[in-house]
Tab-separated table of N, CA and C in Angstrom:
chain	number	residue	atom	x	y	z
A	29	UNK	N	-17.360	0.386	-23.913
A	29	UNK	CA	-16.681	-0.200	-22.781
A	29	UNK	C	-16.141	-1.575	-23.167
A	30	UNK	N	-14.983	-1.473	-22.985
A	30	UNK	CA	-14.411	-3.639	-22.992
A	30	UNK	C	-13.504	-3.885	-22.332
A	31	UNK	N	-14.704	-4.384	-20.848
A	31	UNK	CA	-14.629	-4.678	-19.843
A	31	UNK	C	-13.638	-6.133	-19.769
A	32	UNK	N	-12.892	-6.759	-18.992
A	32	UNK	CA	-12.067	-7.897	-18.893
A	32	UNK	C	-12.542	-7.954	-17.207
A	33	UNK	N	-12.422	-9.326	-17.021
A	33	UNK	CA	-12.909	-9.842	-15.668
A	33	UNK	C	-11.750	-11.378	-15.567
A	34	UNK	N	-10.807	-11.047	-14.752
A	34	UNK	CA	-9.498	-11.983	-14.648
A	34	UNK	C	-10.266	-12.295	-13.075
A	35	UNK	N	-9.684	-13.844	-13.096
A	35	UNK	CA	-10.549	-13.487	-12.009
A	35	UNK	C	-10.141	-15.858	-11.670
A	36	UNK	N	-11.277	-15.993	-10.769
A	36	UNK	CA	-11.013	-17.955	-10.434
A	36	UNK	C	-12.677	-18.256	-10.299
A	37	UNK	N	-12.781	-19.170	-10.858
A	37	UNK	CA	-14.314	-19.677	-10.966
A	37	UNK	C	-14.819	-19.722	-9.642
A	38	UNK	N	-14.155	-20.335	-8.762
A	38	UNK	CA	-14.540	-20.648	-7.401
A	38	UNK	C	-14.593	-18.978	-6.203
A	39	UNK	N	-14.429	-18.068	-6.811
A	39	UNK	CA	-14.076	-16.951	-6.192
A	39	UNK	C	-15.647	-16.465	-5.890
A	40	UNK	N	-16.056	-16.284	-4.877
A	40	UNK	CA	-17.218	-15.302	-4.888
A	40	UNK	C	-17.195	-13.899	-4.989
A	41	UNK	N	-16.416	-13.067	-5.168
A	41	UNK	CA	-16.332	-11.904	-5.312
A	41	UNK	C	-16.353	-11.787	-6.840
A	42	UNK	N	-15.413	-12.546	-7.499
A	42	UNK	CA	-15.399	-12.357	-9.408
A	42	UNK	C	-16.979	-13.177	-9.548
A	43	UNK	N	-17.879	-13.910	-8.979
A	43	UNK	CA	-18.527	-14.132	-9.423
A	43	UNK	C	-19.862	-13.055	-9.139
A	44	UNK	N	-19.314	-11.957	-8.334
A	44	UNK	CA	-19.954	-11.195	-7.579
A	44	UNK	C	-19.730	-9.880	-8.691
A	45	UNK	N	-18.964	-9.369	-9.665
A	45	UNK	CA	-18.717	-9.000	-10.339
A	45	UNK	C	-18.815	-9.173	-11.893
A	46	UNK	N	-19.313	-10.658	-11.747
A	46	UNK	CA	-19.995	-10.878	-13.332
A	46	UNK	C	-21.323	-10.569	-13.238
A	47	UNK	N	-21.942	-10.723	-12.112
A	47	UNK	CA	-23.338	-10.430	-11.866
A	47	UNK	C	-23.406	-9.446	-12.399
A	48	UNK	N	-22.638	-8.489	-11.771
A	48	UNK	CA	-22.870	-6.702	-11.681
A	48	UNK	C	-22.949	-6.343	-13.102
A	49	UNK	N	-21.554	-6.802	-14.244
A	49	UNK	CA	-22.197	-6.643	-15.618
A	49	UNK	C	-22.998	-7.284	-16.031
A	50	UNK	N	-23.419	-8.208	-15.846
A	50	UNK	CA	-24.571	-8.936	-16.502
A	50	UNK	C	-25.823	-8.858	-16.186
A	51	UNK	N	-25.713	-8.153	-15.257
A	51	UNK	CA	-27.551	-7.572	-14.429
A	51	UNK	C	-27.409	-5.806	-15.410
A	52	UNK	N	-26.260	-5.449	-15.786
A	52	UNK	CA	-26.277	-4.218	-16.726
A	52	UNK	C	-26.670	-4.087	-18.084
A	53	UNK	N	-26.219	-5.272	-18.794
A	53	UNK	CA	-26.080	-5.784	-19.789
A	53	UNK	C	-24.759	-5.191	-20.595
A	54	UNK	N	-23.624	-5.253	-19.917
A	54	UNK	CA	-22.308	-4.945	-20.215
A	54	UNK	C	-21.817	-6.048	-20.443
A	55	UNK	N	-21.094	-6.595	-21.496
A	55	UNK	CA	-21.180	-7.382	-22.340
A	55	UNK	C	-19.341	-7.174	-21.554
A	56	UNK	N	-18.952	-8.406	-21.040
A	56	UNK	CA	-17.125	-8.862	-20.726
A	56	UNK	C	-16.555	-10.092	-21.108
A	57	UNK	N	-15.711	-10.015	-20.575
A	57	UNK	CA	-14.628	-10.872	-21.491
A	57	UNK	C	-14.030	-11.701	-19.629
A	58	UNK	N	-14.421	-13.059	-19.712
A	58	UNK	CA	-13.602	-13.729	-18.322
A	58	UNK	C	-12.766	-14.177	-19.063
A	59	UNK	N	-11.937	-13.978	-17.898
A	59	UNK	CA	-10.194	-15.072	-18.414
A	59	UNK	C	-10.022	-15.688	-16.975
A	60	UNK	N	-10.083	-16.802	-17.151
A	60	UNK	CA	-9.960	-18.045	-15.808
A	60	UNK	C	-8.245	-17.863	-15.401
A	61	UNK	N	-7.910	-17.015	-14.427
A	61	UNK	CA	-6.351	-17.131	-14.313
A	61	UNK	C	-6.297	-18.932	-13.451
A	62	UNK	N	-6.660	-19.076	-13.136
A	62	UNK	CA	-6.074	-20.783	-12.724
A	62	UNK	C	-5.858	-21.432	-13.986
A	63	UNK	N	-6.901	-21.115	-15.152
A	63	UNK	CA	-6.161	-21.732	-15.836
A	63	UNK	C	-5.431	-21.544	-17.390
A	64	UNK	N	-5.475	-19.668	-17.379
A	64	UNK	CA	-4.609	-18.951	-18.552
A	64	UNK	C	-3.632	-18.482	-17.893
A	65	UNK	N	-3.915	-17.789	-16.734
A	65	UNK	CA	-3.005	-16.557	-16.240
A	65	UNK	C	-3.396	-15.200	-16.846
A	66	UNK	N	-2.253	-14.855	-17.002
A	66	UNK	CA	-2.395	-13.190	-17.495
A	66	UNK	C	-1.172	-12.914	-18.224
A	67	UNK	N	-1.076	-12.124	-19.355
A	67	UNK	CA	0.273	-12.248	-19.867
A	67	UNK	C	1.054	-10.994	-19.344
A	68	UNK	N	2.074	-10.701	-19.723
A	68	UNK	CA	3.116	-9.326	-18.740
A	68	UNK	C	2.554	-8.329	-19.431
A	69	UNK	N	1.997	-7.789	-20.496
A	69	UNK	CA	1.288	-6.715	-21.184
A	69	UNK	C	0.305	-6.859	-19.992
A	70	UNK	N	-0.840	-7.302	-20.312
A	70	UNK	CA	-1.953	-6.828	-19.318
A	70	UNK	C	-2.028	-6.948	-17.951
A	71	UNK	N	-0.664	-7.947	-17.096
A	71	UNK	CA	-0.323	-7.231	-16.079
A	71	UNK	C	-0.421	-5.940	-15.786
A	72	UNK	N	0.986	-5.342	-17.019
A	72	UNK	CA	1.226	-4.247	-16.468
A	72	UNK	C	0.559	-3.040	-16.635
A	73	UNK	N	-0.602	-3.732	-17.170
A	73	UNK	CA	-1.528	-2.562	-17.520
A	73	UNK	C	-2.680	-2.468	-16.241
A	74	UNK	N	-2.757	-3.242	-15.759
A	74	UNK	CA	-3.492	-3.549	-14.467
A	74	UNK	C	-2.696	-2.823	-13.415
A	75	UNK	N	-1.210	-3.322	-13.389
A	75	UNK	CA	-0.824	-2.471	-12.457
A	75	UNK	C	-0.610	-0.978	-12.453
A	76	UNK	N	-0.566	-0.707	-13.944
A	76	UNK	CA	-0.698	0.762	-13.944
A	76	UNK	C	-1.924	1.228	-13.792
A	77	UNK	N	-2.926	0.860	-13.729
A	77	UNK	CA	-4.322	1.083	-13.699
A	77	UNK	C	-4.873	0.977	-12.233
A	78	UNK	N	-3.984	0.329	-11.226
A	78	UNK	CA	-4.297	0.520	-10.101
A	78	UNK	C	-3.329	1.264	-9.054
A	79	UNK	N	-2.253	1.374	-9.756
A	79	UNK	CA	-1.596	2.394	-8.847
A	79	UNK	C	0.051	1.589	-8.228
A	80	UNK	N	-0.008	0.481	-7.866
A	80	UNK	CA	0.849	-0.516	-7.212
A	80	UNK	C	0.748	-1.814	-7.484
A	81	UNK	N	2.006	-2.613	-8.171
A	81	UNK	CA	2.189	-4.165	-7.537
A	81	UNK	C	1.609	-4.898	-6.456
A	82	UNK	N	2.016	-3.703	-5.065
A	82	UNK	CA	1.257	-4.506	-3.871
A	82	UNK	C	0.097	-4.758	-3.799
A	83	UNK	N	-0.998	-3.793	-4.343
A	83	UNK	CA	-2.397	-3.781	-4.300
A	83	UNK	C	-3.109	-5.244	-5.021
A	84	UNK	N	-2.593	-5.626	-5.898
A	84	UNK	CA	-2.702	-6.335	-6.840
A	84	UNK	C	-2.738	-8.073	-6.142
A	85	UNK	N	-1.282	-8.090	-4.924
A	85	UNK	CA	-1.027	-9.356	-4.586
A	85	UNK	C	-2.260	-9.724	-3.348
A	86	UNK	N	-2.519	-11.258	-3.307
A	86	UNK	CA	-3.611	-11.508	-2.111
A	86	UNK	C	-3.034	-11.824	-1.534
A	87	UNK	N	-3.283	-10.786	-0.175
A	87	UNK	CA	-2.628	-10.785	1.283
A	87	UNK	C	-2.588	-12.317	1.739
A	88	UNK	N	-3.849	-12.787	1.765
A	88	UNK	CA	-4.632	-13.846	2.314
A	88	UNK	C	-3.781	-15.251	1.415
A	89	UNK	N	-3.502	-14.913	0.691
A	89	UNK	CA	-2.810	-16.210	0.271
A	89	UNK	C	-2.457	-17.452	0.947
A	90	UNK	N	-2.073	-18.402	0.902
A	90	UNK	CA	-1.654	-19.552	1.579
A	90	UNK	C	-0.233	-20.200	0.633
A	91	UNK	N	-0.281	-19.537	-0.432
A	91	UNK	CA	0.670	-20.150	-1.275
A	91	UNK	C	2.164	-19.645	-0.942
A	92	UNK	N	2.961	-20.100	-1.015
A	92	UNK	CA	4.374	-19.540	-0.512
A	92	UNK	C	4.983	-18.513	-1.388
A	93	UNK	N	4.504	-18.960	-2.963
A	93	UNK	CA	4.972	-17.462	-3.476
A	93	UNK	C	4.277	-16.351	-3.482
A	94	UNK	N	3.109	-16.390	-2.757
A	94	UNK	CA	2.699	-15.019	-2.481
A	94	UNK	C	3.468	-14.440	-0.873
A	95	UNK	N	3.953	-14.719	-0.165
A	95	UNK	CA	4.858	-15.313	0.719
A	95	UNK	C	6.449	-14.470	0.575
A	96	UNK	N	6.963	-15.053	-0.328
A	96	UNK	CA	8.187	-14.747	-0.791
A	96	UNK	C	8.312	-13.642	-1.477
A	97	UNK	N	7.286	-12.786	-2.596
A	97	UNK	CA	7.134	-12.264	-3.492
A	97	UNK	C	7.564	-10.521	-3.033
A	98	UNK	N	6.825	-10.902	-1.313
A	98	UNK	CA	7.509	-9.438	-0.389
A	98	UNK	C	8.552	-9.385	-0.564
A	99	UNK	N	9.670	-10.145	-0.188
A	99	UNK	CA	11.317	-10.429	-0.347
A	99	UNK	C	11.800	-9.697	-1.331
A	100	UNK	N	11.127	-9.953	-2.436
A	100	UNK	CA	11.921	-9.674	-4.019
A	100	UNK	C	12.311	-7.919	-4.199
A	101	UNK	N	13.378	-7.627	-3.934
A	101	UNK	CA	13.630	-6.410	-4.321
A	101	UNK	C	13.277	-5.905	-5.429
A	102	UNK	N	13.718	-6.336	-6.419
A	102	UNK	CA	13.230	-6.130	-7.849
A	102	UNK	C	12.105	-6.099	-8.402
A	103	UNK	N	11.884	-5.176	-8.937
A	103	UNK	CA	10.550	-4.828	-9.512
A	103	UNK	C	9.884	-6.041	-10.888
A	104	UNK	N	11.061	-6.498	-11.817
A	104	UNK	CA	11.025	-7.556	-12.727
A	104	UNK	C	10.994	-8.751	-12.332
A	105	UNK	N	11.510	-8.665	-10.967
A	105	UNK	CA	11.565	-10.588	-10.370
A	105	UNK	C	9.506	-10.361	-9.662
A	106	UNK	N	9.342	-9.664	-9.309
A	106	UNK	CA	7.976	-9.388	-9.076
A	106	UNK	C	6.972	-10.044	-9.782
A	107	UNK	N	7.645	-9.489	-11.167
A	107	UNK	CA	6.214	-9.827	-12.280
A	107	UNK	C	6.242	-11.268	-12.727
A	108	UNK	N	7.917	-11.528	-12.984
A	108	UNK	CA	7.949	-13.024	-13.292
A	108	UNK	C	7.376	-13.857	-12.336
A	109	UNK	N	7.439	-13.552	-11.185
A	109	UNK	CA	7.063	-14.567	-9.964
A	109	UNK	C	4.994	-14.592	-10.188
A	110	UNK	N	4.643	-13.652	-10.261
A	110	UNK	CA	3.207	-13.014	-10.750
A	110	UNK	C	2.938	-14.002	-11.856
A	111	UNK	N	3.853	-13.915	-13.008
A	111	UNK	CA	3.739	-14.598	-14.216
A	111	UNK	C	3.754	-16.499	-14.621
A	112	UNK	N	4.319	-16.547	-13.457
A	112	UNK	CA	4.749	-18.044	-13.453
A	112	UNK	C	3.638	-18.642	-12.330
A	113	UNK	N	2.647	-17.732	-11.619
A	113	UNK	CA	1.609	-18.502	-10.369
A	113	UNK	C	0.824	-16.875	-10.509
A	114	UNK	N	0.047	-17.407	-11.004
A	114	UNK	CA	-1.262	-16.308	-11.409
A	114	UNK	C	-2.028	-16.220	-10.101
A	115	UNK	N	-2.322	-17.485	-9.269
A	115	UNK	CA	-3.111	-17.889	-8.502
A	115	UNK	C	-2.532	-16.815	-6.857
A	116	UNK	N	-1.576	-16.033	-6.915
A	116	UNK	CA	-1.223	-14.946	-6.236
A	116	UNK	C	-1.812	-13.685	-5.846
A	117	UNK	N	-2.653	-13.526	-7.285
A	117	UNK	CA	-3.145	-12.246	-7.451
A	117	UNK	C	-4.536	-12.365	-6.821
A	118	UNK	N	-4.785	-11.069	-6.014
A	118	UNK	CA	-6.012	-10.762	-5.462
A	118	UNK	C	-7.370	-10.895	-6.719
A	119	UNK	N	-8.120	-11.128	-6.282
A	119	UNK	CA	-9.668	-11.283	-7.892
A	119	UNK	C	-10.797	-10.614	-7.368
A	120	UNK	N	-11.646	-10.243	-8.093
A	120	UNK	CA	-11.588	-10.105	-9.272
A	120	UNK	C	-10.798	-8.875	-9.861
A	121	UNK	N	-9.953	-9.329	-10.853
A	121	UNK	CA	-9.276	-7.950	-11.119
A	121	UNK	C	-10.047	-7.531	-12.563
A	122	UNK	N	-10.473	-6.256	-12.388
A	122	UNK	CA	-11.638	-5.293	-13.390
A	122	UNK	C	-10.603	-4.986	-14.463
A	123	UNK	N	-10.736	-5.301	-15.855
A	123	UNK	CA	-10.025	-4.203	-16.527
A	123	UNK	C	-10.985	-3.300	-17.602
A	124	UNK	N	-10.805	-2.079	-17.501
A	124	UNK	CA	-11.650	-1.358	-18.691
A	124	UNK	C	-10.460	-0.283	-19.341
A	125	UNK	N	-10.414	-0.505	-20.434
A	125	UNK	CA	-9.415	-0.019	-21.557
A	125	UNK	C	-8.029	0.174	-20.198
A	126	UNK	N	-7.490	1.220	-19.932
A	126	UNK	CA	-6.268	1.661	-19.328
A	126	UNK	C	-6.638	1.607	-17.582
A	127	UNK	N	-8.301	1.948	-17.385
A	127	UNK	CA	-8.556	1.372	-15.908
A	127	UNK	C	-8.607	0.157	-15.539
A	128	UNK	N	-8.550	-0.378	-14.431
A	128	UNK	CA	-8.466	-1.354	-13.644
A	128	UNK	C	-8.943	-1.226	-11.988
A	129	UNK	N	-9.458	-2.147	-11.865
A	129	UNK	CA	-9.349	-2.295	-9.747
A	129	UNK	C	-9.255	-3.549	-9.527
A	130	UNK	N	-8.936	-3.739	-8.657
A	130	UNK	CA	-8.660	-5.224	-7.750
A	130	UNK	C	-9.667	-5.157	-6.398
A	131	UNK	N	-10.570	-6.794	-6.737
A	131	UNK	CA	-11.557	-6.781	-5.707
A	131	UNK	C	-12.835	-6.532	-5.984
A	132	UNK	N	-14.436	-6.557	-5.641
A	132	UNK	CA	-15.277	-6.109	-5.607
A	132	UNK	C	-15.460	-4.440	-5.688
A	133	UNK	N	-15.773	-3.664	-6.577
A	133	UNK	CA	-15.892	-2.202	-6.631
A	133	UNK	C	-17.343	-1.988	-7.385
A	134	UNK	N	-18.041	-2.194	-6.927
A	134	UNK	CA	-19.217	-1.594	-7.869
A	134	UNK	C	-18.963	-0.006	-7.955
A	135	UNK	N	-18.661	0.725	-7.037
A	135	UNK	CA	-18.663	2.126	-7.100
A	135	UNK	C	-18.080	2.337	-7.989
A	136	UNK	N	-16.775	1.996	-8.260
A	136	UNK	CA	-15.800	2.661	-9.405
A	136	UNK	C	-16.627	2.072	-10.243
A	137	UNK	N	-17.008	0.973	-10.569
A	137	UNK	CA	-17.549	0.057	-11.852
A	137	UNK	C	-18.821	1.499	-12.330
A	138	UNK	N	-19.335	1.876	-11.664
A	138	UNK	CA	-20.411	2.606	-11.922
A	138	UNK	C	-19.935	3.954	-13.028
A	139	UNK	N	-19.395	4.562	-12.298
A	139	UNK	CA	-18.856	5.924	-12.650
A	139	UNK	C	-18.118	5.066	-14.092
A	140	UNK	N	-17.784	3.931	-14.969
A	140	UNK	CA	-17.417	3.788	-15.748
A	140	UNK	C	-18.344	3.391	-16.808
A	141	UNK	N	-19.967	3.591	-16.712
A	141	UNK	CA	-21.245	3.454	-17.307
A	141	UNK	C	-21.211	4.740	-18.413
């Protein structure tokens, strides 16, 4: 398994999700998006791994480009906007090889043991 955990220090849910591997002893990989991001490869591997762009964005946002990001017709102005304010994306986002989820999932996390 090599697990990736994208995710914001201050988040209780990604920190709710390091628990879960680390009470397993599943050995992951955090990447602080506040302060790497995510590059457009493992975006789009996330988004293929979960099904949709939309799933991916946090509803709850307060930031304006999560805001605007509905607007964007284009599927490429999407990712750049994604790419340029990481801090958009819903957390913790799970990645395991080609799977992914967005959010707290122990269930799926399980069935990937």
């Amino acid at each position: 398994m090599n697990i990736q955990i994208f995710g914001k220090p201050k988040c209780f849910d990604t920190k709710k999700a390091q628990r879960f591997f680390k009470e397993r002893g599943i050995k992951y990989q955090f990447v602080n998006l506040s302060e790497y991001g995510i590059n457009k490869r493992e975006l789009e591997s996330v988004i293929n791994g979960v099904g949709s762009i939309d799933l991916i964005l946090d509803e709850k946002s307060k930031d304006l480009d999560s805001a605007l990001i509905k607007y964007l017709a284009k599927y490429e102005d999407k990712i750049e906007k994604i790419l340029e304010n990481p801090k958009i994306l819903k957390t913790p986002i799970v990645r395991n090889g080609r799977l992914a989820t967005v959010g707290y999932c122990p269930d799926i996390w399980k069935k990937w043991e």
